[in-house]
Structures are given as structure tokens and as C-alpha cells.
Amino acid sequence: MPVHAEAAVLAPLSGGPTAIDLKERVRSTASDRFMPYLLGAAAIFSGLIVTLLVFFVVQKAWPVFHAEGLRFITAGGWDTQLEDAWNGSAFFGVRALIAGSAFSTLGALLVSFVLGLGCAIFLAELAPAWLRRPFETIVQLLAGIPSVVFGLVGLMVVVTFIADHMVPGNSGDVVTEIPIGGACLLAAIVVLTFMILPFFVTVATDSLRAVPRSYVDGGLALGMTRWRTIMRIQLPTAAPGLIAGLVLAAARGIGEAIAISMVAGAIAFMPNFAHGPLYMLLEPIRSMASAIVENGGEAMDVPSIAAALFGLATLLLAFSITLSMIARWAFGLFSRRMGVVSDRNL
Amino acid sequence: MESITKQGNRRIGSSIGIALCWAASIAVAAVCLFIIGYLVFQGWHAINWHFLSSDPVASLSEESAGGVRTPMVGTAILVLFSIVLILPVAIGAAVYLAEYMDERWWITRIVRIGLETLASVPSVVFGMFGLAVFTVGFFKFLSSSGTEGGSMAFGRSFLVASIVMGVHILPFVIKVAEEAIRSIPKSLRQGALALGMTKWRTIRKVVLPAAAPGIATAVVLGMGLAAGDTAIVWLTLGGTMTMASDAWWRVSNWLPVLRGAGSTLTTFIYFNSPAGDGNSPGAAFGAALVLIVLVLVLNLTAQLLFRRGSKAGS
Amino acid sequence: MSGTRPSVSAIRKDVPVSDTFMTADPRDTFSLLEGMLSSSAPRVRDGVAPAIFEVRALDVSYGSKRVLHDVSLELPEKRITAFIGPSGCGKSTALRCLNRMNDEIPSFHSRGKIMLAGQDIRGKGVDITALRRAVGMVFQQPNPFPMSVYDNIALAVGEHEGRIARSTMDGIVERALRQASLWQEVKDGLKGSALALSGGQQQRLCIARALAVKPAVIMLDEPCASLDPISTARIEELLLELSTDYSIVIVTHNMAQAKRISDKVAFFLMGRLVEMGDALQVFEAPARSETAEYISGSFG
């Protein structure tokens, strides 16, 4: 082979075109025929994993949904039911856990929307050029901090602060049936806010930057101030992008298990408006995701608890799939508005 | 006269708005720097040679949690195994999505929706998924037998955790790698095709080498995600701080260690925080400092690679 | 490229002046000037060359948009043929049909027959890689691969020859670079990145890369569009040298360039081949009024 190749390539290049044979098979093309299928299999497999995931989780959760139906969602009393399950009881109601997830996520969304929008406008429009890179790096840094570290710092700083300075009367005061000790809904909201904020900021900044410069110039030419063009032109145009960012942040918040488990008190207490809005914030909660990690060890050996935890996982899955569909829709809207022909934005 | 006042009001409104944006940004930056500073301040004392070179002690009393050697090894095993396991699939899928797939094809749409959905699934659900699948008796070879000695597998081991973690990071790695491949200029592909290279040879010899920095970015980002996750590890590696064998470096112990439960830096922190059973915050802060340094190094590497990649791409 | 062409009245008023004169290095300018002045009239070469490509009734459309109508032409062997015409006239599309690069575009459709050395390039059993090996192509933007100068050529050769002894490969790389008049400039930096070369050097590397796989035809799609005048002159010189061994097709906007280097000229307008003939005839005595208008407009 080498000898042949040498002879072939050393033949003078000059002296007329080499005989042209278009049917010549230059190289073995087995891999050419074979690779696309292999790669396609990898792509399709990756895209279908999520169905496997849904299948296994729902299948394992089936007993609890079959036995309880909707009462699994509407009934409360998780903590005592969990105790009882060790003694053979098999009834669960996760209403308080859903409420815990919802309150902590919605609270964090609200705060991180306000803060994050400020950051996004700053990054996209206001920041001087030299400050942009460092600030972007800081936002990415924040996104990279592991949730357990957020939990640790939240527990040592935020929870301690709330216990020392915000809990009324003597610490450990029992107003209702639960102890108030700093680990609470408010701590969960604070910690969650900074966990989901970078995801919102990144998407929101990109959306604001995607608004065509000509729109802004048009506003400026009409005599609007820079700030007015941001508020009246850029934000409304970028709105679907902002919504998508918010939805993605919500998906992250609702699935956060570790940090919330560490700072929110780990008691499945139904936040009660009757206690007043401020006091309610100081009461402990337990979220769906944190209930799973807190009991995902030995308790999994008890079939009824395992089924209930898989039931929670199913609910989380339903929430995250719904949210990702909403985000997809919002991105689609945004892309069409920006005239981008693509649906690959997530 | 009125119009002037109105303008004045507007100007004040603008100034306030701009000031609020600055304030929000400064607050966020301050929080981020505070977290890191606080970790350095608190974790500094814990870190010494003994802490880094000794193993965790199964003890419930304060300040006897031992060191973080096996958790560090655990993090390394998990990160490397999960990325190595999924890399062929991730690159294959990224190449297919970027080079072969027709965006109008319905299967393409399903694959994209599937990947987006997978990326939005919380890691705690991945952990449960891992337990659902790998406790099936068939998978006993990945972990040990279940506690009841029955037909189920234990379902918690480094191998199981690596597979589940791999699936968790897969959509992120695919996405970044696909972007990297797409960013390679068309002219390079045309140049190769015009030389009589086949499509696959063009991809392998020209496109993939050119996209290498971007693919490396994807890998490093994936590693950062794997290193920082707690829920999957807690559920599928078990809550034990020690490994199946303390002498993990002996080749004869490798298989038992991989098939056994253990800990990583993240579960060590969770376990030793005041919220966990270990309750030894000093050790938790030490481990948190080690972890954050690791994750920051990975993320900065990813950023550097990304910049290098985008420079080469243009 | 066309349009603003400064006249250098101090030299010779009646000579169409190319961009080549706009140079920085006076010595280079002078030597180039001599070369240019001697070749400023259309080249005439004796003898009738047999056709290497025969195109019969070629229709091309992208989706529903028709871009080429009923094009038939013959490309002579070992001559330089220039495709000229305004932007969007179909000349690049015609070029890309010859090595089937258009096949990469999903909406591409064509009818008609293209014969290369007597073989239908879309016939049964034709290996597209063999076709593209036989018909090399150089693009408007230099597109060296992001690897070393050496590897750029070695990759191309390795594709077709399989594993080759290192020393043999060294020889092939050197010869290809010499043929492309690049050897002297890069021989000490063969391991350096091809992206570090200047635009003109990159384009000559792309030519070397195409030559290394021993094509019969070399097609160039506005190869000088992104180059400075000095680099342009080097490439023109190179093409003239290569035309003794290779059949060359060049798409160009630059009338002066077409006039300097081509033996045959094909004029395209709105997807149709208006006129094709010897360069001398087309430039001096165009048969069709559209051609005359375009040429005079371009020069005027």
C-alpha cells in the first residue's frame, strides 16, 4: 500500500490531467454510511430519555395515586403521616408541601424579578463598558455556587439573623402550634432569590440586547430620554423573553431541594395568612423537593413512603414539564417578534 | 412652562430608575462577593493538611467529623465517571443536531423538546429516577444487594450516581457542544467538501477539531454541574460519609468502592451542616471552601476556553 | 471590486489600469507594473483546446426560484475560462454545479447534463468525492482549516491517498506549496497556524491545498475579492503558470482581471449565458449588445 501510494503521488503533476475516473472509490466509506445512524441514535436516545424518566417515576408513584387519587394533593398532615407510615399506615396528603414550594418559589420570583430586572437593565444598557465583563462574571459566579453552599451560608447567616433580630419576643416563642426559630419561609425566599436570580438575569439581559438598535434609535430620535426608551420600548419588546426567563427561574426554584431543606425549618406547616403577613414569613415550611431528599434514605425501604415520595417526584415532574412548555412558548413568541427563525433558544 | 416641569419630573424619574438599577446590581454583586468572602473567612481555619488528608469519621459529636479526603475522591470519581460516560452520546447527539438534522422534521422537534424538558427536570427528580431504575434486581452488578437480601438491588453506589448524574448533565453538555459546532464557519465545511472529503470526514477532520475549545467548554461546564449537585448524590450515593473501603487506592478495592456507597464534598457539607446529622459546621465550611474553589476553577476554565473558542471561530 | 478604478495617467492613459497599481512597496509596484503592462491586452494562445467540461441545457432552481436557464457551454482543457457578469447573474451557481457543491443546498434542483472528460457527473455510480477531487475549488474568502500550514495540505492528501510515509508527505506538501508560489514564504513556518498567514498567503495555501490532491480542473470563485492588489497580482501570475497543466475556471467581477488572464470568457446575465468566446473576441468585438454594454459600463 505505501509503495503504491508513493508511486501514485510522486507521478508528475504536470503533463496533462490524470485520467479522470469519477467512479473511483477513493476511501473506504463504511464509516460514512454508518456514522450518521450512530449519531442519530445518540440524538434520539438523548431526546427520549425524558420519557423513560416519566415512565419510571410515575410507575413507582402509581400505588399512592391509585389509593388516594386527588386527596394526595388536597389533604394535609404530611409530618404525622410520615411517622405513622413506619407503623403501617399508608395515607399521605401533601397539600402543605405544595404550599411550601409555591410560597417559597413565588416569593423568590417576586424579589428576583425586581432585583434581576435592575441587573439586566444595568448589564444591557447602563453599565459602563469596563464594568460589564466583571459584573457578568459575578452573575455567572453566583450561578455556579452549589445549592448546598447556599444552604450552608443561608443557615449560618440568614437564619441566624432572623432568629436574633426578627423573631418577636423570646426566641422559640410558640404562638401557634409550631416553634419559631429563624428557619422559615422568609429564609427560604431570601436564599432561593439569589439562587434563581442569575438565571433570570442571563435570559433577561440577552432579551434586552436582542431588541434591535433601530427601535431604540427611533425612540431617541423622538426626543425620549435613554431611560424612557428602556421603559417604553425595550422592556415591552423584550417582554416575552423576560417571561421565559422568569419561568425558567421558577422551574429551578420549585425543584430546589437541598438549600430549602436546610433553611426553611423542615416542618410541613401550612403558611397561614391569619397569622399576619409578616408573621407568616417567620413560620417554617417544607417543600416537595426538600421532603424528598429528607426522606430519600432509609425511609425508602417502607413501600408506602417510597410511593409517596415518588408521588412528590411526579408532581415536581409535572410542574417542571409545564413550566418548560410555557418557557418554550414564550421564547417562540420572542423569536417571532425579533424576526429570528429558530426555536432553539432554551 | 408646564411642559418644562413635566420634563423635569421625567428627568427625576429617569434618575431614580437608573439609580435603582445601579443599586440592584451593586446589591447582587455584594451578596455574591459576601458569600465567597464568608466561605473563605469561615473555612480558612478548618483547612489544614490533616483536614485534607484524613477520612470522615462516623460520629455525631461536634468537631470530630474528620477530614475530607474520601469526599474529595468521591467528587473526583463522580465528576469524571459521569462526564466520561455521557461524552460519546453528548458529542454524537450534538453533531447530529448541528450537522445532520433537518429542523423541519418532526423527529427533530421531538428531540429538541425532549432535551429542553430534560434540562428543566430538578435534580432531586433525577435522584428518584435513579432509585426507581437501579434498585431493580437486574442492576445488582452496579450496586450491592438490597438490605432485605431480596430480589431488589441497593441502588446506591458510585456507578449508579455517575450514571444518573451523567443523564442530569447530558442536555446541558449537548446544548453547549451543539452551539460550539454550529459556530464553526460554513466556509470551512465547504473547503473540506470541495476537496472531496465526505461529510463525516469533514466533520471529524475539520469541524470537530475547530470546535474543540467549545466542546471542552461544554465538558468543563458539565463537570462543574456534576461537582456542585447534592440531591442526586444524596439519593443515589447514599448518606454514608465513608467509602466501602478506606484503602480506595488499591486496585483490588476499586470495584467494591465503585459498587459501594460513599460521599462527595456536597453531601459531606449537607451532612455536617447544623441541618444535618453530623452537625459540625467547621468541617462543613472547610469542605465548602474546597468545593467552591473547585467549582470556580471549573467555571473560569470554561469561560477561558469559551473565549478562546469564539476567537478561533471568528 | 469594479467601479472605482483610479487611472494612473502618468503612465499610460489608454491602458485599463488595475488595482494592482495601488501598492505600497515601490519596488514591487514597478516589477508588477512591467508584468501588467505586457499582459494588459487579452491573451491569445494558439491552437484549439479540446473541451474538458461540456454543459448541456443546464437549468437550475433554488426552491421555486429559477437561477439558471438553459446554459450550454464547453470549457477548454488547460486554458483559463472566466465567468463574468453582474452580481446575481448565476455565474457562481454555474461554477458550483461543476463540482456539485450545490448538492449541499437542500432546495437545489437542476436539469440538464454536465460531462467531465466524457462522463456524466451525475451519472450512476459517480462518487461525489472523486468528482470533487478531480475538480478542485477555491472560494471567495480564503478558508484555510484552523490547523498548521503543513496539516492543511496533509489533511487533503491523506483523505485521498490514505496513510502515507512521512517523507513522502513532506515532498507532496513542499511541491504543492511551490506550485502555489508559497513555499519561500512559509517553509520555515510549516508548523505554524495557517490562520496567522496574510489573506493572500491564505488564498495561495487554499490553492496549494486544491493542487495537492491532483485535480484536473481548478475552479476559483472570485478568489481575489478579499485581497489587496499585490496579493491579487501574485495569484493572477500563479494562475497563468498553472494553466499550462490545469484547466482553470474563474468567476470574477473584475473585468481587467478577466482580460489579463483568461483565454475564454463566458458572459452571464440574469441566469442566462449571453455570450461565450475567445477573450480577445469578447472584449474587443462582443457579438451581443448586452455584452458590449456590460463591458463598457464596467470599464467606463
GROMACS .gro file of C-alpha atoms in nm, chain C residues 165-269:
model
  105
  825ALA     CA    1   0.506   0.781   0.475
  826ARG     CA    2   0.612   1.099   0.645
  827SER     CA    3   0.893   1.169   0.400
  828THR     CA    4   0.661   1.123   0.103
  829MET     CA    5   0.408   1.358   0.257
  830ASP     CA    6   0.684   1.616   0.316
  831GLY     CA    7   0.760   1.602  -0.054
  832ILE     CA    8   0.397   1.642  -0.156
  833VAL     CA    9   0.347   1.935   0.078
  834GLU     CA   10   0.659   2.106  -0.049
  835ARG     CA   11   0.566   2.058  -0.412
  836ALA     CA   12   0.213   2.182  -0.361
  837LEU     CA   13   0.341   2.490  -0.179
  838ARG     CA   14   0.599   2.551  -0.451
  839GLN     CA   15   0.337   2.520  -0.722
  840ALA     CA   16   0.131   2.778  -0.537
  841SER     CA   17   0.439   3.004  -0.504
  842LEU     CA   18   0.405   2.994  -0.130
  843TRP     CA   19   0.699   2.775  -0.038
  844GLN     CA   20   0.956   3.052   0.005
  845GLU     CA   21   0.730   3.237   0.245
  846VAL     CA   22   0.620   2.952   0.468
  847LYS     CA   23   0.900   2.695   0.453
  848ASP     CA   24   1.028   2.799   0.794
  849GLY     CA   25   0.684   2.806   0.950
  850LEU     CA   26   0.516   2.492   0.823
  851LYS     CA   27   0.406   2.404   1.174
  852GLY     CA   28   0.265   2.750   1.235
  853SER     CA   29  -0.107   2.812   1.223
  854ALA     CA   30  -0.246   2.877   0.878
  855LEU     CA   31  -0.465   3.147   1.029
  856ALA     CA   32  -0.152   3.352   1.102
  857LEU     CA   33  -0.084   3.395   0.729
  858SER     CA   34  -0.190   3.706   0.542
  859GLY     CA   35  -0.507   3.695   0.333
  860GLY     CA   36  -0.316   3.648   0.008
  861GLN     CA   37  -0.098   3.377   0.158
  862GLN     CA   38  -0.407   3.203   0.293
  863GLN     CA   39  -0.564   3.208  -0.052
  864ARG     CA   40  -0.249   3.063  -0.208
  865LEU     CA   41  -0.249   2.798   0.063
  866CYS     CA   42  -0.604   2.712  -0.040
  867ILE     CA   43  -0.482   2.682  -0.399
  868ALA     CA   44  -0.193   2.463  -0.283
  869ARG     CA   45  -0.439   2.250  -0.091
  870ALA     CA   46  -0.652   2.208  -0.401
  871LEU     CA   47  -0.344   2.126  -0.613
  872ALA     CA   48  -0.216   1.869  -0.365
  873VAL     CA   49  -0.492   1.624  -0.448
  874LYS     CA   50  -0.403   1.645  -0.819
  875PRO     CA   51  -0.719   1.778  -0.976
  876ALA     CA   52  -0.767   1.816  -1.349
  877VAL     CA   53  -0.971   2.132  -1.314
  878ILE     CA   54  -0.933   2.418  -1.069
  879MET     CA   55  -1.230   2.644  -1.013
  880LEU     CA   56  -1.196   2.975  -0.836
  881ASP     CA   57  -1.495   3.176  -0.717
  882GLU     CA   58  -1.379   3.539  -0.707
  883PRO     CA   59  -1.053   3.434  -0.543
  884CYS     CA   60  -0.921   3.789  -0.520
  885ALA     CA   61  -1.232   3.961  -0.396
  886SER     CA   62  -1.100   3.998  -0.044
  887LEU     CA   63  -0.735   4.054  -0.131
  888ASP     CA   64  -0.513   4.356  -0.173
  889PRO     CA   65  -0.371   4.441  -0.519
  890ILE     CA   66  -0.027   4.288  -0.457
  891SER     CA   67  -0.175   3.959  -0.348
  892THR     CA   68  -0.415   3.973  -0.640
  893ALA     CA   69  -0.129   4.012  -0.885
  894ARG     CA   70   0.055   3.718  -0.730
  895ILE     CA   71  -0.248   3.496  -0.769
  896GLU     CA   72  -0.304   3.602  -1.128
  897GLU     CA   73   0.056   3.524  -1.207
  898LEU     CA   74   0.017   3.190  -1.040
  899LEU     CA   75  -0.296   3.106  -1.237
  900LEU     CA   76  -0.119   3.185  -1.564
  901GLU     CA   77   0.160   2.945  -1.467
  902LEU     CA   78  -0.082   2.675  -1.362
  903SER     CA   79  -0.280   2.699  -1.682
  904THR     CA   80  -0.011   2.508  -1.867
  905ASP     CA   81  -0.105   2.199  -1.667
  906TYR     CA   82  -0.456   2.255  -1.542
  907SER     CA   83  -0.790   2.360  -1.678
  908ILE     CA   84  -0.893   2.667  -1.484
  909VAL     CA   85  -1.233   2.831  -1.440
  910ILE     CA   86  -1.251   3.161  -1.261
  911VAL     CA   87  -1.554   3.365  -1.160
  912THR     CA   88  -1.467   3.731  -1.140
  913HIS     CA   89  -1.625   4.070  -1.109
  914ASN     CA   90  -1.308   4.233  -1.219
  915MET     CA   91  -1.311   4.291  -1.597
  916ALA     CA   92  -0.946   4.389  -1.600
  917GLN     CA   93  -0.861   4.064  -1.432
  918ALA     CA   94  -1.066   3.863  -1.678
  919LYS     CA   95  -0.896   4.042  -1.962
  920ARG     CA   96  -0.548   3.987  -1.819
  921ILE     CA   97  -0.566   3.617  -1.755
  922SER     CA   98  -0.844   3.446  -1.947
  923ASP     CA   99  -0.837   3.261  -2.276
  924LYS     CA  100  -1.213   3.219  -2.293
  925VAL     CA  101  -1.486   3.434  -2.146
  926ALA     CA  102  -1.845   3.343  -2.066
  927PHE     CA  103  -2.079   3.634  -2.000
  928PHE     CA  104  -2.384   3.564  -1.782
  929LEU     CA  105  -2.683   3.791  -1.742
   0.00000   0.00000   0.00000
